[in-house]
Coordinates of C-alpha atoms and ligand atoms in Angstrom, one line a residue:
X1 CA 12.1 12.1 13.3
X2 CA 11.5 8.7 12.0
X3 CA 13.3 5.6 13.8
X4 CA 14.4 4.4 11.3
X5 CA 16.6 4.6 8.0
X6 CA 14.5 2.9 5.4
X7 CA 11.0 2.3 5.2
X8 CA 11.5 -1.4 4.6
X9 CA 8.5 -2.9 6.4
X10 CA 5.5 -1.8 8.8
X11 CA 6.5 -4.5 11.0
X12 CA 9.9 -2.5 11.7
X13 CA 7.8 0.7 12.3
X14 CA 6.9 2.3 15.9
X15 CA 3.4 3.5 16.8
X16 CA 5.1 6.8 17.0
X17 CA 6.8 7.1 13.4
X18 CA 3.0 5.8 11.8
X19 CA 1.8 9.3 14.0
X20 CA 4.4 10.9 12.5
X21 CA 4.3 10.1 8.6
X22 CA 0.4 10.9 9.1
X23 CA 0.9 14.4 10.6
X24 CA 3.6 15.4 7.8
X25 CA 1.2 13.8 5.5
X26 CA -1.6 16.3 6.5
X27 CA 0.1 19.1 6.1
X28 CA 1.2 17.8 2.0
X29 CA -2.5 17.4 1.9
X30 CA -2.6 21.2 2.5
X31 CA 0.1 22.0 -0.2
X32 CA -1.7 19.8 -2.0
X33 CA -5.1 21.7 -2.5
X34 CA -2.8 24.9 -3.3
X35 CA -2.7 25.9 -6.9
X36 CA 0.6 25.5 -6.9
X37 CA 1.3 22.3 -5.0
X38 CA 4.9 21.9 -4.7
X39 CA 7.5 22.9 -2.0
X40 CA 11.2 23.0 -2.6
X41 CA 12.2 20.7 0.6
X42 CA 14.3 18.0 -1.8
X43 CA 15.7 20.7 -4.8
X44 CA 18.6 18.9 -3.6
X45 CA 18.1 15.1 -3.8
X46 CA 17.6 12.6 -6.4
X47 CA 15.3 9.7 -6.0
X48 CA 15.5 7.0 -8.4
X49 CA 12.1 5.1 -9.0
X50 CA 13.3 1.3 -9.4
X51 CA 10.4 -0.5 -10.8
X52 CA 11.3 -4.9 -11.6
X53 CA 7.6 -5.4 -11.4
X54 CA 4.8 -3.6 -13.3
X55 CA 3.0 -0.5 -11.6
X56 CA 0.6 1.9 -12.5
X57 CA -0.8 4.1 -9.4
X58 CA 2.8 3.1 -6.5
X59 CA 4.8 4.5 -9.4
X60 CA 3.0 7.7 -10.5
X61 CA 2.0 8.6 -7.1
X62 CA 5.8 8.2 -6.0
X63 CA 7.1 10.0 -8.6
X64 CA 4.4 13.0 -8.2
X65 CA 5.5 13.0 -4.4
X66 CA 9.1 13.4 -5.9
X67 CA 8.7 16.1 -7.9
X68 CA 5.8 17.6 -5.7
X69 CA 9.1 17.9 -3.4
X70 CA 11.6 19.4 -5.5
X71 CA 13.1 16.3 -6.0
X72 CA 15.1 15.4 -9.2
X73 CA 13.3 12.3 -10.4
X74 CA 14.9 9.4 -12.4
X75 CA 12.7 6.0 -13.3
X76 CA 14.0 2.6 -13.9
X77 CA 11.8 -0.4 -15.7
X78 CA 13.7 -3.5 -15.8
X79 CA 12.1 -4.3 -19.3
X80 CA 13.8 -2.8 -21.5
X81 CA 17.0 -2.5 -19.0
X82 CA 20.0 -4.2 -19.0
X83 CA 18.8 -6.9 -16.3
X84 CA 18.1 -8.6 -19.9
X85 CA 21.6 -8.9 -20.2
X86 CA 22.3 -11.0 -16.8
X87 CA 23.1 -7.9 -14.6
X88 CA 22.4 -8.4 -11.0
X89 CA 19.9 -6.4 -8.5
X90 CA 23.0 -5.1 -6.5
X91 CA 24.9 -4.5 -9.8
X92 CA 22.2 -2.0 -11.1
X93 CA 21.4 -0.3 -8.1
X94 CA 25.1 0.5 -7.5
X95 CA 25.1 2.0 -10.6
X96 CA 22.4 4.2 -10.5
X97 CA 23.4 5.3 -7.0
X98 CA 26.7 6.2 -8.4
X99 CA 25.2 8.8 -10.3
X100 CA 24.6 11.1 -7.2
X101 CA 21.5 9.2 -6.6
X102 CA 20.4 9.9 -2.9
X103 CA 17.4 7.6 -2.5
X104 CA 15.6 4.9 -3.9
X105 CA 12.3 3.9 -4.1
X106 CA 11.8 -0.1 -5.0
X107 CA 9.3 -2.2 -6.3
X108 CA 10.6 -5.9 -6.6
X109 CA 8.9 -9.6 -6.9
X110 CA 11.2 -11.5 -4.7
X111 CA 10.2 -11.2 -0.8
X112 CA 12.7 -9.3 1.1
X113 CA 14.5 -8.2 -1.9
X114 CA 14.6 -4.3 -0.1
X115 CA 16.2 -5.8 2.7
X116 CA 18.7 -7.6 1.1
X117 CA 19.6 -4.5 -0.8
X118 CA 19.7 -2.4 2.5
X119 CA 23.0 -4.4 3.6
X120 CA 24.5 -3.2 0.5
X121 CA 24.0 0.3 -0.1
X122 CA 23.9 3.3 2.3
X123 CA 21.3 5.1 0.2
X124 CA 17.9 5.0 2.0
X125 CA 16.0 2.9 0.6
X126 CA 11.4 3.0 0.7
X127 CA 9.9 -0.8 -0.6
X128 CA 7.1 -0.3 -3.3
X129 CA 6.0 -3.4 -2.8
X130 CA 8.2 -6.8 -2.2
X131 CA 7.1 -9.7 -3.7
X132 CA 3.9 -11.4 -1.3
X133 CA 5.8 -9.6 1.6
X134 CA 5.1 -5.8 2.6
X135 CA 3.6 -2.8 0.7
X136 CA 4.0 -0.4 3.1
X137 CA 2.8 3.0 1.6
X138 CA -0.2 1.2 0.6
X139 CA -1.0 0.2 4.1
X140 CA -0.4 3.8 5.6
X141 CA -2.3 5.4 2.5
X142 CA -5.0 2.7 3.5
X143 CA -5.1 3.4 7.4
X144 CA -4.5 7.2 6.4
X145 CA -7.8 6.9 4.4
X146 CA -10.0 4.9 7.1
X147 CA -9.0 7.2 9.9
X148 CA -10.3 10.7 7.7
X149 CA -13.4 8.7 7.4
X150 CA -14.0 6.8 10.6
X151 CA -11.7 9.1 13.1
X152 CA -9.4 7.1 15.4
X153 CA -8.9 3.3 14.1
X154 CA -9.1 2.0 18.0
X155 CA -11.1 -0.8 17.8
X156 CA -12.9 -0.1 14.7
X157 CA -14.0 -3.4 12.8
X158 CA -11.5 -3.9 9.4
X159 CA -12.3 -6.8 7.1
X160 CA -9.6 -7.5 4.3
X161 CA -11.5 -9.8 1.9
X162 CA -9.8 -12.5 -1.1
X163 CA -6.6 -13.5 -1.7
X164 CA -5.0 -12.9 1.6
X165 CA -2.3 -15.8 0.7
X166 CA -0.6 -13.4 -1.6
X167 CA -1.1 -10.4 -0.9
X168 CA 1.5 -8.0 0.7
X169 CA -1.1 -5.5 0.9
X170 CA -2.9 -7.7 3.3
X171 CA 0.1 -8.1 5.5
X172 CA 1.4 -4.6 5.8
X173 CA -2.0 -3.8 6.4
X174 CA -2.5 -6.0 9.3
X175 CA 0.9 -4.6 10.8
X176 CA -0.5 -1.5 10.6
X177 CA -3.9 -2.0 12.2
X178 CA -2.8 -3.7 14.6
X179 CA -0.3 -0.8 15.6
X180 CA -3.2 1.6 15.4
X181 CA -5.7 -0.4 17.7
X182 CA -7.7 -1.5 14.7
X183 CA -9.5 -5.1 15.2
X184 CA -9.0 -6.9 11.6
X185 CA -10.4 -9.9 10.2
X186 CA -9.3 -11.6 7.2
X187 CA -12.1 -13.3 4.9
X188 CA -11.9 -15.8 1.5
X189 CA -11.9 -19.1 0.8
X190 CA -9.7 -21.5 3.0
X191 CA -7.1 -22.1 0.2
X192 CA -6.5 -18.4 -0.2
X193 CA -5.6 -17.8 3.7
X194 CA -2.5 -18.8 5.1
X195 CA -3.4 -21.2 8.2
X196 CA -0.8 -19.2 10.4
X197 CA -2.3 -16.0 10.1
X198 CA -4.5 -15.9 13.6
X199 CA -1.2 -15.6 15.3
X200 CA -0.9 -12.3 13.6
X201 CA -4.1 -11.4 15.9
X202 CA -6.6 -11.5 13.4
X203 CA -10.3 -13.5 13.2
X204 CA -10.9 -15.8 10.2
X205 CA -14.0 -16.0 8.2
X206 CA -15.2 -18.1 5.1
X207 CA -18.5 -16.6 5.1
X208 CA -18.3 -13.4 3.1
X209 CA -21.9 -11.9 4.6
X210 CA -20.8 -12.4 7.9
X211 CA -17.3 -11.2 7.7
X212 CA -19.6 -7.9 6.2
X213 CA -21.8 -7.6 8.9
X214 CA -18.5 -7.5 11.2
X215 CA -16.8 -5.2 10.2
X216 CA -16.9 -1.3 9.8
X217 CA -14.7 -0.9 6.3
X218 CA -14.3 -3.5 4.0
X219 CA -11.1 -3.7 2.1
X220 CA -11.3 -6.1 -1.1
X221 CA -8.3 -7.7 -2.5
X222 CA -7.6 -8.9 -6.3
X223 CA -6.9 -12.1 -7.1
X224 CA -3.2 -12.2 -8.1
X225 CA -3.4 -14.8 -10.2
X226 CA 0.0 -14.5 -11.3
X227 CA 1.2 -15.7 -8.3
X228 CA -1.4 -18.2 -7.9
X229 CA 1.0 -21.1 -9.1
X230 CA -1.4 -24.2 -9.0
X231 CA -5.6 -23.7 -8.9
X232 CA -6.6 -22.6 -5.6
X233 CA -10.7 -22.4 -6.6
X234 CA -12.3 -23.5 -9.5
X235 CA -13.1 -20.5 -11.7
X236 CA -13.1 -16.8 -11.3
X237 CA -17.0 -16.9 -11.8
X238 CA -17.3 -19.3 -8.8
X239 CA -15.0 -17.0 -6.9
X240 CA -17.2 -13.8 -7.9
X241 CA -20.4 -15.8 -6.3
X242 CA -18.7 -17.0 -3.0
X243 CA -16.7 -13.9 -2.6
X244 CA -17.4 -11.2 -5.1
X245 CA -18.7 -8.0 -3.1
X246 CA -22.0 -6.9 -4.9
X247 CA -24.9 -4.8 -4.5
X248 CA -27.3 -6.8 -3.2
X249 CA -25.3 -8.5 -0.1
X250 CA -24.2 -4.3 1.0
X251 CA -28.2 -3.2 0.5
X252 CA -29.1 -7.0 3.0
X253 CA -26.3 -5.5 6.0
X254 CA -27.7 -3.7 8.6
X255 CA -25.7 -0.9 8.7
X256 CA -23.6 1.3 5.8
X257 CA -20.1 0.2 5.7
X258 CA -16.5 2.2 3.7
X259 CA -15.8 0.0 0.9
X260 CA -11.7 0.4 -0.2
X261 CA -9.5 -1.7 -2.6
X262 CA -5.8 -1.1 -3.3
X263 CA -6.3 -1.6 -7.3
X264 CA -6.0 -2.5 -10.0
X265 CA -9.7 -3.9 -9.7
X266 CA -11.1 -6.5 -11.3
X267 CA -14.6 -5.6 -12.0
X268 CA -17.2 -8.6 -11.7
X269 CA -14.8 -11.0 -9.8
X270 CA -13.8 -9.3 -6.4
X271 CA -16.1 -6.3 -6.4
X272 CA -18.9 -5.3 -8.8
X273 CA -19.2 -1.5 -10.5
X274 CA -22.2 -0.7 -8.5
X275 CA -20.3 -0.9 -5.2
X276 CA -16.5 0.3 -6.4
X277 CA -18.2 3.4 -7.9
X278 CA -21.1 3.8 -5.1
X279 CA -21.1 6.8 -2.6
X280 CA -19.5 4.1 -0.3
X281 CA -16.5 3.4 -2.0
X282 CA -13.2 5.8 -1.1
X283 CA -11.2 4.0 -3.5
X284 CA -10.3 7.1 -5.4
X285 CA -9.6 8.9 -1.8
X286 CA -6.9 5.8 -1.0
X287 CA -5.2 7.1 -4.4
X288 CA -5.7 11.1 -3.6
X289 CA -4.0 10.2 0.1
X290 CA -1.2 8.1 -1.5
X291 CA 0.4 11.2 -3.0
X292 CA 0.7 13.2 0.6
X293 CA 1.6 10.1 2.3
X294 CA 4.4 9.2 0.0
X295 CA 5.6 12.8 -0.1
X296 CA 5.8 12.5 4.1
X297 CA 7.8 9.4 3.6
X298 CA 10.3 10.6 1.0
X299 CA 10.6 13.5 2.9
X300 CA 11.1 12.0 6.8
X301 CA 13.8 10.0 5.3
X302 CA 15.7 12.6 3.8
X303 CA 15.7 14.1 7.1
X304 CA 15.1 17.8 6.0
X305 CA 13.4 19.9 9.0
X306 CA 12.1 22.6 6.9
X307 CA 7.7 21.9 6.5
X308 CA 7.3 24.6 8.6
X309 CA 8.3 27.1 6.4
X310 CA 6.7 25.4 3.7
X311 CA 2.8 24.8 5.0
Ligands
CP1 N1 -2.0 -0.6 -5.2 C1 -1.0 -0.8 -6.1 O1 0.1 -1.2 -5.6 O2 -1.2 -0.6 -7.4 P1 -0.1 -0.7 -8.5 O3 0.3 -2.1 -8.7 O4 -0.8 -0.2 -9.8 O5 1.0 0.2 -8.1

């Protein structure tokens, strides 16, 4: 059993419960491979996908875990909603929920937003992402992925590279490293690191070749310009030259390292073609393990006891 209610943040989550959501998750990867990969654990719960900020893979991966459950599904965009007409985050939610909704699954710009809606609601509630906060799926999907590769994440090497600053898959991955043993560095260009983040236990590194030749698994962040609100570098063609992860620099480290990046990529500014789609790369195994990892989340919250039967 989990310890707690929501899955809000990693920060809020035991060594134990991580253990947990990864051993459920590996038997969904088992269902998974089956040609028919559902299980009926949730044929009696709704989860309602609540989406203020755009998605593409949290949203389908959520909602395959969902109905890859049993689960009754409902998805809400706020274009095209009636947040366009003034109504309020607490407002909507309540609504939905009073629909015989029993869950909900949140993506939302403003930091903490989750939280603020977890002292409103007694419906359990997962975050898809808050604002430059936490992302937490992400970060177990991410940690989930480097340990099938490398085995136990004790004191393996993990560099997250770019735009640390705002990046809340950054954070919830450091939470979750750090939990798991994992030593992380952070690498970019001074103005995209916050100058607090060594007391989260990391290293800090401007020079991108070096932070390579540290580390065991790189992780390469995009640029989120959109929350970039004043010029931070010069140009996204400088950035690409400082920072961009290429070819060349991989083929000049000493050893072979596990490239991963959360998406959406930008090709030819954070990482080039020839390294996101090289033998390296486990990008596309990050998005595989997101399903199983969301559908062990969704279902430890419910609290349902019945995998056994199921696997
Ligand atoms: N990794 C991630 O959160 O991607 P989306 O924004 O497409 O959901």
């Amino acid at each position: 059993m989990l310890s707690v209610k929501h899955l809000l943040g990693i920060k809020e989550l035991k060594t134990e419960d991580i253990a947990l959501i990864f051993k459920t998750a590996d038997n969904f990867k088992q269902v998974l491979q089956r040609s028919i990969k559902k299980v009926p654990s949730l044929r009696d719960t709704t989860v309602a996908n609540i989406f203020f900020e755009n998605s593409t893979r949290t949203r389908l991966s959520f909602e395959l875990a969902e109905k890859r459950l049993g689960a009754d599904v409902v998805n809400f965009s706020a274009s095209g909603s009636s947040v366009s007409k003034g109504e309020t985050l607490i407002d909507t939610v309540k609504n939905i929920l009073a629909m015989k909704v029993d869950m909900v699954v949140m993506r939302h710009s403003a930091s903490g937003a989750p939280w603020f809606l977890a002292n409103h609601i007694n419906a359990s509630i997962v975050n898809a992402g808050d604002g430059t906060n936490e992302h937490p799926t992400q970060a177990l999907l991410d940690a989930y992925s480097m340990r099938e590769k490398l085995g136990d994440l004790k004191g393996k090497h993990i560099t997250i590279i770019g735009d640390i600053m705002h990046s809340r898959v950054a954070l919830s991955n450091i939470y979750c490293l750090n939990k798991l043993g994992a030593k992380v560095m952070v690498a970019g260009p001074p103005t995209l690191i916050p100058k607090h983040i060594a007391s989260l236990g990391v290293k800090v590194e401007h020079d991108l070749k070096k932070a390579l030749q540290w580390c065991d698994v790189a992780n390469v962040l995009r640029i989120q310009l959109e929350r970039q609100h004043k010029p931070l570098f010069s140009t996204l063609r400088e950035y690409a030259l400082y920072y961009g992860v290429n070819r060349d620099m991989l083929d000049s480290l000493a050893k072979d390292i596990v490239i991963m990046h959360p998406g959406p990529i930008n090709r030819g500014v954070e990482i080039n073609s020839d390294v996101a789609d090289s033998r390296q790369s486990i990008i596309l195994d990050q998005v595989e393990n997101g399903v199983a990892i969301r559908m062990a989340v969704i279902y430890l919250l419910s609290g349902k006891r019945d995998l056994d039967q199921q696997v």
